[in-house]
Short mmCIF file of C-alpha atoms in Angstrom, two decimals:
data_model
loop_
_atom_site.label_atom_id
_atom_site.label_comp_id
_atom_site.label_asym_id
_atom_site.label_seq_id
_atom_site.Cartn_x
_atom_site.Cartn_y
_atom_site.Cartn_z
CA UNK A 8 0.01 0.01 0.02
CA UNK A 9 3.09 2.32 0.10
CA UNK A 10 2.61 3.60 -3.45
CA UNK A 11 -1.03 4.49 -2.91
CA UNK A 12 -0.25 6.16 0.45
CA UNK A 13 2.28 8.30 -1.37
CA UNK A 14 -0.24 9.14 -4.07
CA UNK A 15 -2.80 10.26 -1.47
CA UNK A 16 -0.24 12.38 0.27
CA UNK A 17 0.70 14.08 -3.04
CA UNK A 18 -3.01 14.61 -3.76
CA UNK A 19 -3.54 16.45 -0.46
CA UNK A 20 -0.44 18.53 -0.99
CA UNK A 21 -1.64 19.59 -4.48
CA UNK A 22 -5.02 20.46 -3.01
CA UNK A 23 -3.41 22.75 -0.44
CA UNK A 24 -1.17 24.38 -3.06
CA UNK A 25 -3.76 25.08 -5.68
CA UNK A 26 -7.00 25.48 -3.76
CA UNK A 27 -10.42 24.02 -4.41
CA UNK A 28 -11.06 26.26 -7.48
CA UNK A 29 -8.35 24.46 -9.44
CA UNK A 30 -8.40 21.03 -7.89
CA UNK A 31 -11.12 18.43 -7.47
CA UNK A 32 -10.26 15.28 -5.52
CA UNK A 33 -11.92 12.24 -4.07
CA UNK A 34 -11.08 9.19 -1.99
CA UNK A 35 -13.39 6.16 -1.88
CA UNK A 36 -12.82 3.15 0.38
CA UNK A 37 -14.97 0.05 0.40
CA UNK A 38 -14.76 -3.10 2.49
CA UNK A 39 -17.19 -5.97 2.10
CA UNK A 40 -17.81 -9.53 3.34
CA UNK A 41 -18.98 -12.25 0.92
CA UNK A 42 -20.75 -15.47 1.95
CA UNK A 43 -21.86 -18.27 -0.31
CA UNK A 44 -24.79 -19.63 1.59
CA UNK A 45 -24.91 -22.72 -0.58
CA UNK A 46 -21.49 -24.12 0.27
CA UNK A 47 -20.23 -21.89 3.16
CA UNK A 48 -17.31 -20.22 1.31
CA UNK A 49 -16.43 -16.70 2.58
CA UNK A 50 -14.17 -13.89 1.47
CA UNK A 51 -13.22 -10.42 2.66
CA UNK A 52 -12.74 -7.84 -0.20
CA UNK A 53 -11.30 -4.31 0.03
CA UNK A 54 -11.06 -1.49 -2.50
CA UNK A 55 -9.45 1.93 -2.36
CA UNK A 56 -9.64 4.62 -5.01
CA UNK A 57 -8.08 8.07 -5.30
CA UNK A 58 -9.22 10.54 -7.96
CA UNK A 59 -7.62 13.87 -8.88
CA UNK A 60 -8.66 16.51 -11.42
CA UNK A 61 -6.34 19.57 -11.81
CA UNK A 62 -7.22 22.59 -13.90
CA UNK A 63 -4.57 23.47 -16.46
CA UNK A 64 -5.11 26.08 -19.11
CA UNK A 65 -8.51 27.43 -20.23
CA UNK A 66 -11.01 24.56 -20.60
CA UNK A 67 -8.39 21.84 -19.86
CA UNK A 68 -7.65 19.62 -16.98
CA UNK A 69 -5.59 16.61 -15.94
CA UNK A 70 -7.68 13.63 -14.95
CA UNK A 71 -6.14 11.00 -12.75
CA UNK A 72 -7.31 7.95 -10.81
CA UNK A 73 -5.56 5.02 -9.08
CA UNK A 74 -6.88 2.01 -7.13
CA UNK A 75 -5.63 -0.56 -4.64
CA UNK A 76 -7.32 -3.94 -4.09
CA UNK A 77 -6.98 -6.63 -1.49
CA UNK A 78 -9.10 -9.81 -1.01
CA UNK A 79 -8.68 -12.37 1.67
CA UNK A 80 -10.10 -15.50 0.06
CA UNK A 81 -11.02 -16.34 -3.51
CA UNK A 82 -14.36 -15.83 -5.29
CA UNK A 83 -17.10 -17.57 -3.35
CA UNK A 84 -19.09 -18.10 -6.59
CA UNK A 85 -17.48 -18.50 -9.98
CA UNK A 86 -20.04 -17.39 -12.56
CA UNK A 87 -19.40 -14.92 -15.41
CA UNK A 88 -22.21 -12.59 -14.27
CA UNK A 89 -20.49 -12.19 -10.92
CA UNK A 90 -21.76 -10.65 -7.64
CA UNK A 91 -19.08 -8.13 -6.57
CA UNK A 92 -17.97 -5.25 -8.78
CA UNK A 93 -14.82 -4.43 -6.64
CA UNK A 94 -13.33 -8.03 -6.51
CA UNK A 95 -10.14 -8.65 -8.46
CA UNK A 96 -8.32 -12.01 -8.91
CA UNK A 97 -4.92 -10.48 -7.95
CA UNK A 98 -4.22 -8.23 -4.95
CA UNK A 99 -2.34 -5.14 -6.04
CA UNK A 100 -1.44 -2.03 -4.00
CA UNK A 101 -1.41 0.19 -7.00
CA UNK A 102 -3.21 0.25 -10.37
CA UNK A 103 -3.32 3.43 -12.44
CA UNK A 104 -6.77 3.45 -14.15
CA UNK A 105 -6.76 6.95 -15.56
CA UNK A 106 -4.16 9.53 -16.54
CA UNK A 107 -5.38 11.79 -19.25
CA UNK A 108 -5.66 15.40 -20.44
CA UNK A 109 -9.18 16.60 -21.19
CA UNK A 110 -10.10 19.69 -23.15
CA UNK A 111 -13.53 21.38 -23.43
CA UNK A 112 -14.13 23.44 -26.55
CA UNK A 113 -16.98 25.77 -25.78
CA UNK A 114 -20.24 23.98 -24.87
CA UNK A 115 -20.19 21.65 -27.82
CA UNK A 116 -17.11 19.37 -27.58
CA UNK A 117 -15.02 17.53 -25.01
CA UNK A 118 -11.86 15.61 -25.96
CA UNK A 119 -9.58 13.53 -23.72
CA UNK A 120 -6.39 11.69 -24.60
CA UNK A 121 -4.42 9.34 -22.33
CA UNK A 122 -5.02 6.37 -20.09
CA UNK A 123 -8.74 5.69 -19.66
CA UNK A 124 -11.31 3.15 -18.51
CA UNK A 125 -14.52 2.15 -20.34
CA UNK A 126 -16.65 1.82 -17.18
CA UNK A 127 -16.23 5.45 -16.11
CA UNK A 128 -16.68 6.73 -19.68
CA UNK A 129 -19.93 4.88 -20.40
CA UNK A 130 -21.60 3.03 -17.46
CA UNK A 131 -22.18 5.55 -14.67
CA UNK A 132 -25.97 6.14 -14.68
CA UNK A 133 -27.62 5.99 -11.21
CA UNK A 134 -29.22 2.57 -11.52
CA UNK A 135 -26.34 0.78 -13.20
CA UNK A 136 -23.90 2.25 -10.62
CA UNK A 137 -26.18 1.21 -7.72
CA UNK A 138 -26.15 -2.64 -8.04
CA UNK A 139 -23.13 -4.65 -6.91
CA UNK A 140 -23.16 -7.29 -9.72
CA UNK A 141 -20.54 -6.43 -12.40
CA UNK A 142 -23.03 -7.25 -15.17
CA UNK A 143 -25.19 -4.24 -14.33
CA UNK A 144 -22.48 -1.69 -15.13
CA UNK A 145 -20.08 -3.63 -17.44
CA UNK A 146 -22.07 -5.46 -20.12
CA UNK A 147 -20.83 -9.15 -20.43
CA UNK A 148 -20.51 -8.99 -24.24
CA UNK A 149 -17.75 -6.43 -23.58
CA UNK A 150 -15.90 -7.84 -20.62
CA UNK A 151 -16.18 -11.44 -21.81
CA UNK A 152 -15.26 -10.96 -25.44
CA UNK A 153 -12.57 -8.27 -25.46
CA UNK A 154 -9.29 -7.92 -23.45
CA UNK A 155 -10.00 -4.23 -22.99
CA UNK A 156 -10.17 -1.44 -20.44
CA UNK A 157 -12.91 -2.61 -18.06
CA UNK A 158 -12.30 -2.81 -14.30
CA UNK A 159 -9.58 -3.03 -13.10
CA UNK A 160 -7.78 -2.60 -16.39
CA UNK A 161 -7.02 0.57 -18.46
CA UNK A 162 -5.68 1.35 -21.89
CA UNK A 163 -4.24 4.28 -23.78
CA UNK A 164 -6.67 5.94 -26.19
CA UNK A 165 -8.85 8.94 -27.06
CA UNK A 166 -12.38 9.84 -25.97
CA UNK A 167 -14.68 12.38 -27.72
CA UNK A 168 -18.00 13.78 -26.50
CA UNK A 169 -20.30 15.97 -28.62
CA UNK A 170 -23.31 17.84 -27.23
CA UNK A 171 -25.38 18.75 -30.39
CA UNK A 172 -28.64 19.68 -28.62
CA UNK A 173 -29.84 20.01 -25.10
CA UNK A 174 -29.99 16.58 -23.35
CA UNK A 175 -28.17 14.76 -26.26
CA UNK A 176 -24.65 13.38 -25.91
CA UNK A 177 -22.73 11.48 -28.55
CA UNK A 178 -19.60 9.61 -27.42
CA UNK A 179 -16.84 7.78 -29.30
CA UNK A 180 -13.70 6.20 -27.90
CA UNK A 181 -10.79 4.33 -29.37
CA UNK A 182 -8.42 2.34 -27.14
CA UNK A 183 -5.43 0.11 -27.64
CA UNK A 184 -6.88 -3.38 -28.38
CA UNK A 185 -5.42 -5.00 -25.30
CA UNK A 186 -5.64 -3.38 -21.81
CA UNK A 187 -2.96 -3.73 -19.16
CA UNK A 188 -2.66 -3.13 -15.44
CA UNK A 189 1.10 -2.65 -14.83
CA UNK A 190 2.63 0.76 -15.14
CA UNK A 191 5.39 -0.20 -17.60
CA UNK A 192 2.88 -1.59 -20.16
CA UNK A 193 -0.27 0.53 -19.66
CA UNK A 194 0.93 3.33 -22.01
CA UNK A 195 1.53 1.00 -25.00
CA UNK A 196 -0.32 1.91 -28.14
CA UNK A 197 0.47 -0.91 -30.55
CA UNK A 198 -2.43 -1.48 -32.99
CA UNK A 199 -0.23 -3.56 -35.32
CA UNK A 200 0.45 -6.04 -32.51
CA UNK A 201 -2.53 -5.62 -30.07
CA UNK A 202 -5.27 -4.25 -32.35
CA UNK A 203 -7.84 -1.62 -31.59
CA UNK A 204 -11.06 -1.39 -29.68
CA UNK A 205 -13.80 1.21 -30.17
CA UNK A 206 -17.01 1.94 -28.30
CA UNK A 207 -19.54 4.67 -28.84
CA UNK A 208 -23.00 5.76 -27.88
CA UNK A 209 -25.80 8.24 -28.40
CA UNK A 210 -27.70 9.25 -25.26
CA UNK A 211 -30.68 11.46 -24.42
CA UNK A 212 -31.23 12.54 -20.82
CA UNK A 213 -33.85 14.78 -19.33
CA UNK A 214 -34.61 15.94 -15.84
CA UNK A 215 -37.56 14.57 -13.94
CA UNK A 216 -39.36 15.53 -10.75
CA UNK A 217 -37.21 13.26 -8.57
CA UNK A 218 -33.50 12.94 -7.87
CA UNK A 219 -32.57 10.83 -10.97
CA UNK A 220 -32.96 11.75 -14.60
CA UNK A 221 -34.41 9.65 -17.37
CA UNK A 222 -31.78 8.23 -19.77
CA UNK A 223 -32.00 6.49 -23.17
CA UNK A 224 -28.76 5.15 -24.68
CA UNK A 225 -27.88 3.17 -27.81
CA UNK A 226 -24.28 2.14 -28.41
CA UNK A 227 -21.93 -0.02 -30.38
CA UNK A 228 -18.66 -1.96 -29.79
CA UNK A 229 -16.03 -2.94 -32.27
CA UNK A 230 -12.77 -4.81 -31.73
CA UNK A 231 -9.88 -5.95 -33.82
CA UNK A 232 -8.07 -8.00 -31.26
CA UNK A 233 -5.37 -10.72 -31.37
CA UNK A 234 -6.66 -14.24 -31.90
CA UNK A 235 -5.76 -17.34 -29.96
CA UNK A 236 -2.27 -18.77 -30.42
CA UNK A 237 1.03 -17.20 -31.55
CA UNK A 238 0.26 -17.56 -35.29
CA UNK A 239 -3.38 -16.51 -35.12
CA UNK A 240 -4.61 -13.51 -37.05
CA UNK A 241 -6.78 -10.71 -35.62
CA UNK A 242 -10.42 -11.42 -34.62
CA UNK A 243 -13.01 -8.79 -35.56
CA UNK A 244 -15.97 -8.67 -33.23
CA UNK A 245 -18.83 -6.16 -33.28
CA UNK A 246 -21.88 -5.69 -31.12
CA UNK A 247 -24.74 -3.37 -30.16
CA UNK A 248 -25.89 -2.36 -26.66
CA UNK A 249 -28.71 -0.28 -25.18
CA UNK A 250 -29.83 1.14 -21.84
CA UNK A 251 -33.05 2.78 -20.56
CA UNK A 252 -33.46 4.28 -17.13
CA UNK A 253 -37.06 5.57 -16.73
CA UNK A 254 -38.56 7.18 -13.63
CA UNK A 255 -42.20 6.34 -13.63
CA UNK A 256 -43.67 6.99 -10.11
CA UNK A 257 -43.27 9.53 -7.29
CA UNK A 258 -44.86 8.52 -4.10
CA UNK A 259 -44.37 9.96 -0.57
CA UNK A 260 -41.04 11.51 -1.40
CA UNK A 261 -39.68 8.36 -3.20
CA UNK A 262 -38.81 8.07 -6.87
CA UNK A 263 -39.34 4.73 -8.62
CA UNK A 264 -37.22 3.95 -11.75
CA UNK A 265 -37.34 1.19 -14.32
CA UNK A 266 -33.98 -0.16 -15.65
CA UNK A 267 -33.79 -2.04 -19.00
CA UNK A 268 -30.56 -2.95 -20.77
CA UNK A 269 -29.37 -5.42 -23.31
CA UNK A 270 -26.61 -6.25 -25.77
CA UNK A 271 -25.97 -8.58 -28.69
CA UNK A 272 -22.96 -9.56 -30.74
CA UNK A 273 -23.62 -8.81 -34.39
CA UNK A 274 -20.55 -10.69 -35.64
CA UNK A 275 -20.24 -14.41 -34.62
CA UNK A 276 -18.30 -15.13 -31.45
CA UNK A 277 -17.65 -18.42 -29.75
CA UNK A 278 -18.21 -16.93 -26.29
CA UNK A 279 -20.84 -14.55 -24.94
CA UNK A 280 -23.23 -13.54 -27.70
CA UNK A 281 -26.17 -11.97 -25.90
CA UNK A 282 -27.22 -10.30 -22.64
CA UNK A 283 -30.26 -8.58 -21.14
CA UNK A 284 -31.16 -7.15 -17.78
CA UNK A 285 -34.14 -5.57 -16.06
CA UNK A 286 -34.53 -3.90 -12.75
CA UNK A 287 -36.43 -1.57 -10.42
CA UNK A 288 -34.91 1.00 -8.14
CA UNK A 289 -36.52 3.20 -5.47
CA UNK A 290 -34.64 6.21 -4.07
CA UNK A 291 -35.52 8.84 -1.45
CA UNK A 292 -36.71 6.28 1.15
CA UNK A 293 -37.31 7.89 4.55
CA UNK A 294 -35.45 10.83 5.90
CA UNK A 295 -32.11 8.98 5.42
CA UNK A 296 -32.65 9.03 1.58
CA UNK A 297 -32.11 5.25 1.35
CA UNK A 298 -32.16 3.49 -1.97
CA UNK A 299 -33.40 -0.10 -2.73
CA UNK A 300 -33.47 -2.17 -5.89
CA UNK A 301 -34.08 -5.55 -7.56
CA UNK A 302 -32.48 -6.62 -10.82
CA UNK A 303 -32.44 -9.74 -13.06
CA UNK A 304 -29.62 -10.39 -15.54
CA UNK A 305 -29.39 -13.16 -18.19
CA UNK A 306 -26.27 -13.95 -20.22
CA UNK A 307 -26.16 -16.20 -23.28
CA UNK A 308 -22.84 -17.94 -23.94
CA UNK A 309 -21.91 -20.65 -26.43
CA UNK A 310 -19.08 -22.08 -24.40
CA UNK A 311 -19.99 -21.59 -20.76
CA UNK A 312 -23.76 -21.96 -21.16
CA UNK A 313 -26.48 -19.49 -20.16
CA UNK A 314 -26.56 -17.84 -16.73
CA UNK A 315 -29.20 -16.01 -14.78
CA UNK A 316 -28.44 -13.66 -11.87
CA UNK A 317 -30.90 -11.92 -9.54
CA UNK A 318 -29.90 -9.26 -6.99
CA UNK A 319 -31.81 -7.45 -4.27
CA UNK A 320 -29.80 -4.69 -2.49
CA UNK A 321 -30.43 -1.83 -0.11
CA UNK A 322 -28.17 1.24 0.35
CA UNK A 323 -28.34 3.02 3.75
CA UNK A 324 -26.43 6.34 4.09
CA UNK A 325 -25.35 6.71 7.77
CA UNK A 326 -24.10 10.28 7.16
CA UNK A 327 -22.91 12.32 4.11
CA UNK A 328 -19.68 10.30 3.76
CA UNK A 329 -20.44 6.81 5.21
CA UNK A 330 -22.91 4.21 4.01
CA UNK A 331 -23.74 0.47 4.34
CA UNK A 332 -25.12 -1.77 1.57
CA UNK A 333 -26.28 -5.31 1.99
CA UNK A 334 -27.06 -7.41 -1.16
CA UNK A 335 -28.42 -10.86 -1.83
CA UNK A 336 -27.64 -12.64 -5.09
CA UNK A 337 -29.35 -15.73 -6.61
CA UNK A 338 -27.19 -17.11 -9.42
CA UNK A 339 -28.23 -19.95 -11.71
CA UNK A 340 -25.86 -21.51 -14.26
CA UNK A 341 -25.95 -24.68 -16.28
CA UNK A 342 -23.91 -26.57 -13.61
CA UNK A 343 -25.10 -25.12 -10.25
CA UNK A 344 -27.24 -22.78 -8.20
CA UNK A 345 -25.84 -20.46 -5.55
CA UNK A 346 -27.13 -17.90 -3.06
CA UNK A 347 -24.52 -15.28 -2.15
CA UNK A 348 -24.80 -12.62 0.61
CA UNK A 349 -22.75 -9.48 0.56
CA UNK A 350 -22.34 -6.67 3.12
CA UNK A 351 -20.43 -3.58 2.00
CA UNK A 352 -19.27 -0.51 4.00
CA UNK A 353 -18.32 2.55 1.93
CA UNK A 354 -16.52 5.77 2.78
CA UNK A 355 -16.40 8.73 0.31
CA UNK A 356 -14.44 11.92 0.86
CA UNK A 357 -13.56 14.87 -1.36
CA UNK A 358 -15.09 17.56 -3.55
CA UNK A 359 -15.70 15.71 -6.82
#
């Protein structure tokens, strides 16, 4: 943890030097217990993230983020849909997940070049961010088919956002075809050897009466990535994905939202070729502004077989920087059925 401790110290020093008007920062820490109620396996999972944005010249800023992960015990349930979006197979005290320069051009364009992560660029809407299963905020057709920059990986590339009309956002990103998690390889951009990966979307968002906005998104993925074996040529894989978050009811201070999402591979793949998910979230519960939700995810895979995951979770803010979140997962695959319980404690500090 020495590297991350040094990073956090530097972050605080920069904040003191530049002041809040030039620097935005955040520190998020999560610790959770996992329990497979079907076979008794347990694990303890920890996650620490430091984010730093520093204003440079007019309309430009440096965007940085690093994480540390530690798990005592292995996955308590080994499905592709998953149950914990902070678990990693390997404990690492330092992973750089973003180091880029972003430039805003008026109110129409935003361009960023550098080390980036797909999850933070595309899958950050309130409902997708709320659930603990990775499939809710990292569509399986992406994470299972491409060796690209999804958690906890990152890759060098460029990201463009265009705001043509009020509420509309068009995004296009191009990354190195293979993502990495070690500092000496993360900044490689070698399309001739590692291919290219591109993702984009068109979204429309409008404010509603409650806390969360309505969102409608349609996107694509394209990858030219190395095939299996030393002599294999590049594989080209394409797909489409979509997301709807629709508030539909306001009752006694609560806001009820419907979540619909899906994805399909449009070019044949031997792995995951389809995915859909549906959910319901309720926010603004009681004076504590708690949030509850239920989601169902189904993945279609030629090799591993189909899987279904169901999650019920409840977020309880204890104050403005501390929260607790229990979750219960029911996971059904072709070879077994598991019930997994999760209890997460989160701390968030900063001015981001």
